XYZ file of C-alpha atoms in Angstrom:
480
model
C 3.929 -42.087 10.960
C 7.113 -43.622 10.768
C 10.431 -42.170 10.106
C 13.659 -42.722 8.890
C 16.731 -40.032 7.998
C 19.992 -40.752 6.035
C 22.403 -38.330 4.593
C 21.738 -39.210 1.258
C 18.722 -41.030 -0.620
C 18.804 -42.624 -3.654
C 15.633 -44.060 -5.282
C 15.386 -46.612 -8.068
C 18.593 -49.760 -7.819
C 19.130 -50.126 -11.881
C 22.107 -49.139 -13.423
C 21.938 -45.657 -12.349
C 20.845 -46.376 -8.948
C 23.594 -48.854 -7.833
C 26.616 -46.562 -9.139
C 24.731 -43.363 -7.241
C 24.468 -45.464 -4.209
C 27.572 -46.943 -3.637
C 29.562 -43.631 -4.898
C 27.772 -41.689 -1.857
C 28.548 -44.423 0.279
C 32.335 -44.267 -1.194
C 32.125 -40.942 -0.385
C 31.342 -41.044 3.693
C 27.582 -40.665 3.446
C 25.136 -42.422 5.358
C 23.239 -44.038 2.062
C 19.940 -45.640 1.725
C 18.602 -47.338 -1.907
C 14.990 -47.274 -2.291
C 13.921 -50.283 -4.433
C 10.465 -51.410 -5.643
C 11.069 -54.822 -6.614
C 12.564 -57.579 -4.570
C 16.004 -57.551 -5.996
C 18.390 -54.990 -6.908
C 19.460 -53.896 -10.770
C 16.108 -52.958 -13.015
C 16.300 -54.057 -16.293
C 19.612 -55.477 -15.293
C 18.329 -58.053 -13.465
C 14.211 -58.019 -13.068
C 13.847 -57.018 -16.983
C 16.264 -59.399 -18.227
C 18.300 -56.767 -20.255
C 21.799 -58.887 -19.925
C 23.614 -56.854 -21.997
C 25.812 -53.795 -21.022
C 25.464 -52.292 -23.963
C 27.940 -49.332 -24.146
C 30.857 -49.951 -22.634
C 33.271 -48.867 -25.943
C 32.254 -46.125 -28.512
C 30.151 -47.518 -31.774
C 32.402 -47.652 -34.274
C 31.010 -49.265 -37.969
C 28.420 -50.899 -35.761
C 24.995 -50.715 -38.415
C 24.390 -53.009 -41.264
C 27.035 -55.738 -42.342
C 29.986 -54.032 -40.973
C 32.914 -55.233 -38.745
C 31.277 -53.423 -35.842
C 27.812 -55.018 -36.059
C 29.234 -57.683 -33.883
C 29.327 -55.901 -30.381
C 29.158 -58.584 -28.181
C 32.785 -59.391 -29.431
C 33.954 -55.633 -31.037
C 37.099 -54.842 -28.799
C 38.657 -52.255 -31.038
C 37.526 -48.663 -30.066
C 38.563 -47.299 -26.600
C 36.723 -47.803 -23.151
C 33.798 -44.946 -22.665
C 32.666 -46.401 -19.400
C 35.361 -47.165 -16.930
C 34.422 -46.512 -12.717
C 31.703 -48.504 -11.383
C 30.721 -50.322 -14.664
C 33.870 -51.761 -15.375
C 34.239 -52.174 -11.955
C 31.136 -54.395 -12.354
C 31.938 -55.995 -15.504
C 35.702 -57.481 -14.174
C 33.354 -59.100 -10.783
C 31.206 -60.656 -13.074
C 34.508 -62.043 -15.028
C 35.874 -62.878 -11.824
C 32.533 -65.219 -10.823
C 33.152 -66.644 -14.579
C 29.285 -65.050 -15.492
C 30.392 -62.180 -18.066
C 31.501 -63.078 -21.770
C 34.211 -60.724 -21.733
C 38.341 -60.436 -20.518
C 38.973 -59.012 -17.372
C 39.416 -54.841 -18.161
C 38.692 -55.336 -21.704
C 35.280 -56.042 -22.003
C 33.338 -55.903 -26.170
C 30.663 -53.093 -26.535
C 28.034 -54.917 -25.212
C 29.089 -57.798 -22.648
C 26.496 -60.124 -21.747
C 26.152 -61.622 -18.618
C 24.050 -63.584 -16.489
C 21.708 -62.029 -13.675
C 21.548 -64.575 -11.475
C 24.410 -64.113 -10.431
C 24.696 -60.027 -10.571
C 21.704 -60.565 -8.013
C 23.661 -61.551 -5.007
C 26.734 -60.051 -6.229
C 24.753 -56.325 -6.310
C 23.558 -57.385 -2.668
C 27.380 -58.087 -1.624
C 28.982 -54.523 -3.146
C 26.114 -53.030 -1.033
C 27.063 -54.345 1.915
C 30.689 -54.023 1.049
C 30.335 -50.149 0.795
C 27.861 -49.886 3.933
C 24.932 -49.093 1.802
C 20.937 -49.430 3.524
C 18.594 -51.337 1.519
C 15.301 -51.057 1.404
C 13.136 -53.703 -0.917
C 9.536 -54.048 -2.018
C 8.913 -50.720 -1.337
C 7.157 -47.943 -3.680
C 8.144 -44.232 -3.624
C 4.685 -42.128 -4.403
C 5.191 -38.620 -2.922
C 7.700 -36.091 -1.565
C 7.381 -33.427 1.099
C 8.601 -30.138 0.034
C 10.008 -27.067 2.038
C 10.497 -24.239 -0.646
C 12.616 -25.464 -2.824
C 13.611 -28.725 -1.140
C 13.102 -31.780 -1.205
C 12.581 -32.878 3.388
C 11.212 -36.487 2.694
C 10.237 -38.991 0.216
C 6.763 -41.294 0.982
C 7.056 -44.658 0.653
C 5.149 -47.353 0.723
C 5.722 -50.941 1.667
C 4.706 -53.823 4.076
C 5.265 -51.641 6.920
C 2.791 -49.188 5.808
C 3.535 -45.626 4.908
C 7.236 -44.186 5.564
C 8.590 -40.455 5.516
C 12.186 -41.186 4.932
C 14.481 -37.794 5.317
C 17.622 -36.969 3.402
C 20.466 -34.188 2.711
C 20.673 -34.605 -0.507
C 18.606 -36.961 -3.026
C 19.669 -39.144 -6.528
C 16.293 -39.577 -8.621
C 17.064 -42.912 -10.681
C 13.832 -43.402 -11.130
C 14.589 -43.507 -14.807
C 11.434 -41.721 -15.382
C 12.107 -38.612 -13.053
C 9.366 -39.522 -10.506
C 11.300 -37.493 -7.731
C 11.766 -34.508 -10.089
C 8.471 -34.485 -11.517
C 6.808 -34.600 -8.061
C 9.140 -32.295 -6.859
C 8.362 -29.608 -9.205
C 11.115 -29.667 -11.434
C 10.404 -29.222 -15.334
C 10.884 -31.986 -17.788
C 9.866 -33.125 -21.515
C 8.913 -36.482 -22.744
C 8.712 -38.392 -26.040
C 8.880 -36.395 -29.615
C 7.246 -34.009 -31.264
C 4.253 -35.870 -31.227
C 4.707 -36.728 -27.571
C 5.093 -40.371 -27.790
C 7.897 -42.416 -26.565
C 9.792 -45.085 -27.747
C 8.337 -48.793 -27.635
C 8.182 -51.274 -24.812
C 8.718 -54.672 -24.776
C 9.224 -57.500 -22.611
C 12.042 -60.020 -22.987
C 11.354 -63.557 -23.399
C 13.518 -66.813 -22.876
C 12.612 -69.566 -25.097
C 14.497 -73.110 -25.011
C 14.779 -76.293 -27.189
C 15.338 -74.239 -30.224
C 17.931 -75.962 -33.273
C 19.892 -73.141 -34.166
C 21.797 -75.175 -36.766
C 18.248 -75.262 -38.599
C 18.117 -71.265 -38.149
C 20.893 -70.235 -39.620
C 20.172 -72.594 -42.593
C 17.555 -70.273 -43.132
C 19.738 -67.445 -42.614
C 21.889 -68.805 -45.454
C 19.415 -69.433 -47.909
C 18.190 -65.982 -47.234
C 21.090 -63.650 -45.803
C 19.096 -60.904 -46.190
C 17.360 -61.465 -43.416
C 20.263 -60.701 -41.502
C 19.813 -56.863 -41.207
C 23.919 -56.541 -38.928
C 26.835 -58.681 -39.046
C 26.815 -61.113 -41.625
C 25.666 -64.925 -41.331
C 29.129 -66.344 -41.488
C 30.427 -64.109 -39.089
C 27.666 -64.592 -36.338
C 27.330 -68.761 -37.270
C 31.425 -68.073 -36.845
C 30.933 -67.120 -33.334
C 28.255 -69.157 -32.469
C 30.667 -72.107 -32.707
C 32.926 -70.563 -30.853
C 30.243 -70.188 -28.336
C 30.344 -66.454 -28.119
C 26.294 -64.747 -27.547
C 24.810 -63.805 -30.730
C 22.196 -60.891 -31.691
C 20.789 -61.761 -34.603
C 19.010 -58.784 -35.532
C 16.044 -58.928 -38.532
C 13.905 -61.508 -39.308
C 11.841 -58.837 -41.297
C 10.823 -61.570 -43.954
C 9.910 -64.186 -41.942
C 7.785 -61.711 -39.906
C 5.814 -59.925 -43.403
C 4.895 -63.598 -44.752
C 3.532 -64.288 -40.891
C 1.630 -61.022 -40.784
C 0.455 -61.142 -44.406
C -1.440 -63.998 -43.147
C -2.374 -62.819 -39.565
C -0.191 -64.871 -38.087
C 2.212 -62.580 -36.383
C 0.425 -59.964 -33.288
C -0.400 -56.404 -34.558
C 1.947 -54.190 -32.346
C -0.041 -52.221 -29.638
C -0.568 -48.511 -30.964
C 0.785 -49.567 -34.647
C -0.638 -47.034 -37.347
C 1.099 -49.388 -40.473
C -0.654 -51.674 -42.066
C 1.851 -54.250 -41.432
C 4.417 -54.469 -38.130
C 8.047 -52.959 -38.987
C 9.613 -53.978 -35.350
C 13.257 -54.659 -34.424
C 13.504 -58.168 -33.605
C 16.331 -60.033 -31.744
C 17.459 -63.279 -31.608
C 20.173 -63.221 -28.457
C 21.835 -66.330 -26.992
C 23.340 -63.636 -24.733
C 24.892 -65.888 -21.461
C 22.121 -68.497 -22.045
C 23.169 -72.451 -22.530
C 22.924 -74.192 -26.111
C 19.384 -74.773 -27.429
C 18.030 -71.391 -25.323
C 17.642 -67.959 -26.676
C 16.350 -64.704 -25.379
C 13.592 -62.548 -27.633
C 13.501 -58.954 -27.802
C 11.000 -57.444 -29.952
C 9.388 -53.964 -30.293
C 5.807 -54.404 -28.616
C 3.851 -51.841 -27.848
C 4.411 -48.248 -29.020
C 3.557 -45.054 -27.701
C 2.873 -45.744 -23.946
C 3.160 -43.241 -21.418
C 4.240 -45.412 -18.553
C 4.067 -42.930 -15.980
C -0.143 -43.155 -16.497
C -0.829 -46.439 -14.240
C -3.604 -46.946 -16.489
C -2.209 -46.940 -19.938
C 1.506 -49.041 -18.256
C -1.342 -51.610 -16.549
C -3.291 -52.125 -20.448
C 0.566 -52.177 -21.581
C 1.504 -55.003 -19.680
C -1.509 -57.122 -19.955
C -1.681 -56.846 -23.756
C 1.927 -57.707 -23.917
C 1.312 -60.734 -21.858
C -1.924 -62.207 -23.472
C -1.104 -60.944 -27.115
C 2.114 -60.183 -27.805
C 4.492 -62.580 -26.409
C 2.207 -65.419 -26.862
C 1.490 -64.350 -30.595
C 5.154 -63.732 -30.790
C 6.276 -67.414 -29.537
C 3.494 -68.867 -31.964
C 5.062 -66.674 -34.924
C 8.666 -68.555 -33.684
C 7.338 -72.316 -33.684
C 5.374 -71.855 -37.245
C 7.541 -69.778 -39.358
C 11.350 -69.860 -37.800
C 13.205 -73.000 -38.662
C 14.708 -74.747 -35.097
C 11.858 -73.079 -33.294
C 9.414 -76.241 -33.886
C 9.882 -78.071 -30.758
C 10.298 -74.658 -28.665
C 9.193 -74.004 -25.489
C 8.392 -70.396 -23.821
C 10.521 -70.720 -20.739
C 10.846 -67.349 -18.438
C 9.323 -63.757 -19.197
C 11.297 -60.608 -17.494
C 8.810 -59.751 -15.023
C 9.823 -55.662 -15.438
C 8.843 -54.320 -18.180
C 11.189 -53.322 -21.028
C 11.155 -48.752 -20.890
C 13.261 -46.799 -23.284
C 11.808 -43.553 -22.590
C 9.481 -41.511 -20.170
C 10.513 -38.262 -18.737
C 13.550 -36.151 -19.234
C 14.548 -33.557 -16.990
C 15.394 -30.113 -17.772
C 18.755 -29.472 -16.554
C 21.145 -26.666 -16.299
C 23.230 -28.307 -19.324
C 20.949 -29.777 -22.172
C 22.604 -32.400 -23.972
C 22.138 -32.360 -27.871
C 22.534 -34.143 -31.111
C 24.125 -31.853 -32.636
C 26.731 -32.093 -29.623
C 27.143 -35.361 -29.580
C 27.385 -35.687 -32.719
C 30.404 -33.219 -32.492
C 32.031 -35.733 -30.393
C 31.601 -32.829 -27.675
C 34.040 -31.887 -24.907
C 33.285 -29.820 -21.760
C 34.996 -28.463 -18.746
C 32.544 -30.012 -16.609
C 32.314 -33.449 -17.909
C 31.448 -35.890 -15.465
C 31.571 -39.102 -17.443
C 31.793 -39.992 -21.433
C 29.086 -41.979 -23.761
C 30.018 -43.546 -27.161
C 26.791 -45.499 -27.896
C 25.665 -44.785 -31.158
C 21.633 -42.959 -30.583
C 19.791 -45.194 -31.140
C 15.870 -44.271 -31.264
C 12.923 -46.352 -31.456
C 10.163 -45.721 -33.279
C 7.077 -43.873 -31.442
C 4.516 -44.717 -33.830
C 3.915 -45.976 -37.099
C 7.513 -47.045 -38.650
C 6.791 -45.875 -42.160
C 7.115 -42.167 -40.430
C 10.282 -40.263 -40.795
C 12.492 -39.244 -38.025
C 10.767 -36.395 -36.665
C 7.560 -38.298 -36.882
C 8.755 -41.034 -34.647
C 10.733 -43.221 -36.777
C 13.921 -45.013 -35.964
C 17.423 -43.587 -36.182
C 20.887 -45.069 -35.770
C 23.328 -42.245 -35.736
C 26.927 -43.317 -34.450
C 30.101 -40.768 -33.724
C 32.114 -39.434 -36.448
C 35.109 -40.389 -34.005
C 35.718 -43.245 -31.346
C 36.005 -40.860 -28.839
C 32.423 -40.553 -28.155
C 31.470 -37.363 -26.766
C 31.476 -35.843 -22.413
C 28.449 -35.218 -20.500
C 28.708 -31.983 -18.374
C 27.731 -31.844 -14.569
C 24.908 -29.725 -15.505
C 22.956 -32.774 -17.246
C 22.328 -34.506 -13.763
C 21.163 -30.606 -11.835
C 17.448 -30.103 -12.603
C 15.954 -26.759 -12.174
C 13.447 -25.547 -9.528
C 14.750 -28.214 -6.557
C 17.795 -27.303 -4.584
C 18.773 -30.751 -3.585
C 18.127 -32.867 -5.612
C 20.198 -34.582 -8.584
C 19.567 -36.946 -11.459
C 21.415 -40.410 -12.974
C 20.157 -42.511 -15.894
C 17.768 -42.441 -18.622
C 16.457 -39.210 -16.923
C 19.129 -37.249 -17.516
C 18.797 -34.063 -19.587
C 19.635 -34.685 -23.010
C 17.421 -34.253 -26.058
C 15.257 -37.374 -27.384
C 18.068 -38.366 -29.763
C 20.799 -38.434 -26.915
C 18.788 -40.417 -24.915
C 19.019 -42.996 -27.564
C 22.599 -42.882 -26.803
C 22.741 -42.368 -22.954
C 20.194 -45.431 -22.129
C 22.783 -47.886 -22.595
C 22.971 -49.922 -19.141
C 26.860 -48.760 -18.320
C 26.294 -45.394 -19.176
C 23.303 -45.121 -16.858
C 25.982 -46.040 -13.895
C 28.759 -43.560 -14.915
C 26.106 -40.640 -14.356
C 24.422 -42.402 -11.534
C 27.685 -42.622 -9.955
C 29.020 -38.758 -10.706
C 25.485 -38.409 -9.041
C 25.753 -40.092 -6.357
C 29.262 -38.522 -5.817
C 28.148 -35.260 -6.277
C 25.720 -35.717 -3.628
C 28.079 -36.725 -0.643
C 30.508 -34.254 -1.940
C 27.652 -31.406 -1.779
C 26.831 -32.808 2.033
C 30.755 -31.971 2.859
C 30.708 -28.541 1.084
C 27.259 -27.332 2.573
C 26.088 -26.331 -0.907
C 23.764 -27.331 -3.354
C 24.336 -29.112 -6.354
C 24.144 -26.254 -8.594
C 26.852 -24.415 -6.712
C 28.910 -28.006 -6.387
C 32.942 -27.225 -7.425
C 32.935 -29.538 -10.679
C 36.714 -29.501 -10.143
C 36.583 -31.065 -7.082
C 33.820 -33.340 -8.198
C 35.830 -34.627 -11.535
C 39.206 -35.192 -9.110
C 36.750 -37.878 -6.956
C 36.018 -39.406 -9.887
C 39.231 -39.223 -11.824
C 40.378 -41.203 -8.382
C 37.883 -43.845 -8.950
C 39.047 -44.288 -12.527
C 35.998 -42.609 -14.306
C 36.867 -41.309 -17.911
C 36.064 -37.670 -18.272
């Protein structure tokens, strides 16, 4: 059997994952990422998800107000500062962000071919161990800890060790096999829909938004002046709606029933995003399949497939006979991750709430702020109210957004073991909030400090000195 030992482990290289690992490394320990695909970032990168959506607080953001237009909307304060605006002002530097250097919009689009080599180059800059192509399936357990992970790549099977271990999983595959408790989806136990991103090309969008301004209601944020506005300016666009186009396609069967749907006819959110993209492409992101458990390989294997014979294609044939400028368009590139908003959520020793967010909470132990609206899919049939899986938008009452305590990353029932990203614990409308892409990397790097500072203290993470912890991060420009 072969072996390897670090001092700290972290397992999953999205958003979370990169700020745990290089904030261990930062912080003296010997660091190892554990990556399944062949590059590093998730959804960043492998699911085509180009847009850091939370960097600011949601401010006015829903319907046709001044805030609808995030990938411009400067004018509420930074939530995520540390390792994701550390990110953001690289990818300004290697002219592949739309954004200013330190002031980046809400969401700031940018292109992943070049975070690729740019996530390989801050690993290597902070001494971080790689290791690609390479599936994490079991852990071996002494009590309470965590001794190895198993692994799985071309080498065969691997027991790596570790001190201390990050689960960025973002589905809590290192918690859950660990023993630690969790919850998933709503009441009903469904989760929020998946979807794949698609880049189409040749598309006239001159012709689309004459559409749009014969029939500005199918504009459902921003207005159509406003986003044609910035279009010539050649700012990215997310034209969110479409709704009428897609009932008079669907009417006639000519637009995919949804995996899962319950309705009679599809309700989904439906992007149009130029995002970083050159003139005549855009990027689709629509809701696709609803209620999959993706940590069942056999109902995330029928996911995919239908998605890829069904849904995108029905999709793309929707786009070149009912969307003016799609006529001569061709389907270019699909993300080959697939799109997750929700699996598991860990337990924690803090619980993060609605009703606390919603307070624009403080605590003691914060480790990091959020200021992304929560924003939750719907689970099922979109007719259904809230608690029956419909979809919320719920911003802030102030631009200050709200902190997340230290004891959202500590699950219970493993002694060393902590917790960054989507996995975090938080109830299902937080995580609507805390999913965003930067704010998965300011807990995955508290995290990933947390873990090389418990290495230094001998302790575990639930006995970790938060002070101590929040004066690392204060250093590294992290707002509390």
């Amino acid at each position: 059997m072969l072996t390897k030992k670090y001092d700290v482990v972290v397992v999953g290289s999205g958003p979370a994952g990169i700020g745990a690992a290089i904030a261990a490394a930062r912080g003296g320990a010997s660091t190892l990422i554990v990556e399944k695909n062949s590059v590093l970032g998730g959804m960043m990168t492998s699911g085509l998800v180009t847009g850091f959506h939370g960097m600011r607080s949601h401010q006015s953001s829903e319907n046709r107000r001044v805030g609808s237009f995030l990938t411009v909307d400067t004018r509420t304060p930074l939530m995520s500062k540390g390792l994701p605006l550390e990110l953001c002002n690289r990818l300004v530097e290697a002219h592949a962000a739309c954004a200013d250097k330190d002031e980046p919009p809400m969401r700031t689009e940018f292109d992943p071919q070049v975070m690729i080599p740019l996530l390989f180059n801050m690993m290597k800059e902070y001494g971080v161990h790689i290791l690609l192509d390479t599936f994490v399936f079991g852990v071996g357990m002494s009590g309470k800890r965590i001794e190895y992970i198993k692994v799985a790549n071309k080498s065969g099977e691997t027991h790596i060790y570790a001190k201390q271990f990050v689960d960025c999983s973002a589905d809590a595959d290192v918690a859950a096999w660990a023993g630690a408790p969790f919850e998933m989806g709503g009441a009903d136990g469904r989760c929020m829909p998946v979807t794949i991103y698609s880049i189409i090309g040749n598309v006239d969008l001159e012709k689309l938004f004459a559409y749009y301004r014969e029939h500005p209601e199918d504009i459902h944020t921003g207005t159509v002046d406003g986003w044609y506005e910035l279009y010539k300016a050649g700012k990215p666009l997310t034209l969110v709606g479409n709704r009428d186009l897609i009932m008079k396609a669907a009417e006639k069967g000519d637009y995919p029933r949804l995996m899962n749907q319950e309705s009679v006819l599809p309700n989904p959110i439906f992007d149009i995003q130029t995002s970083y993209l050159p003139e005549g492409y855009v990027k689709i992101q629509a809701d696709m399949a609803y209620g999959i458990d993706i940590t069942d390989g056999d109902e995330l294997s029928k996911a995919e497939m239908e998605i890829r014979t069904v849904q995108i294609p029905g999709i793309f044939r929707f786009l070149k006979k009912y969307a003016p400028g799609f006529e001569n368009a061709r389907l270019m590139e699909t993300a080959s991750l697939i799109g997750t908003r929700e699996s598991r959520r860990i337990i924690g020793y803090h619980m993060l709430t609605k009703e606390e967010a919603n307070s624009n909470f403080e605590s003691s132990e914060s480790i990091g702020r959020c200021g992304r609206a929560m924003n939750v899919h719907s689970s099922g049939n979109p007719a259904k109210n809230a608690e029956a899986g419909g979809q919320q938008w719920i911003e802030q009452p102030k631009p200050t957004g709200y902190a997340i305590p230290y004891g959202c990353l500590v699950p219970h029932e493993v002694d060393n073991l902590l917790v960054g990203g989507r996995c975090i614990s938080v109830d299902r409308n937080v995580l609507g909030s805390v999913r965003g892409e930067p704010t998965c990397m300011v807990t995955g790097e508290a995290a990933g400090e947390a873990a090389a500072l418990c290495i230094k203290e001998g302790v575990n993470p639930a006995d970790l000195n938060v002070r101590k912890l929040q004066e690392m991060l204060l250093a590294h420009n992290v707002e509390l």
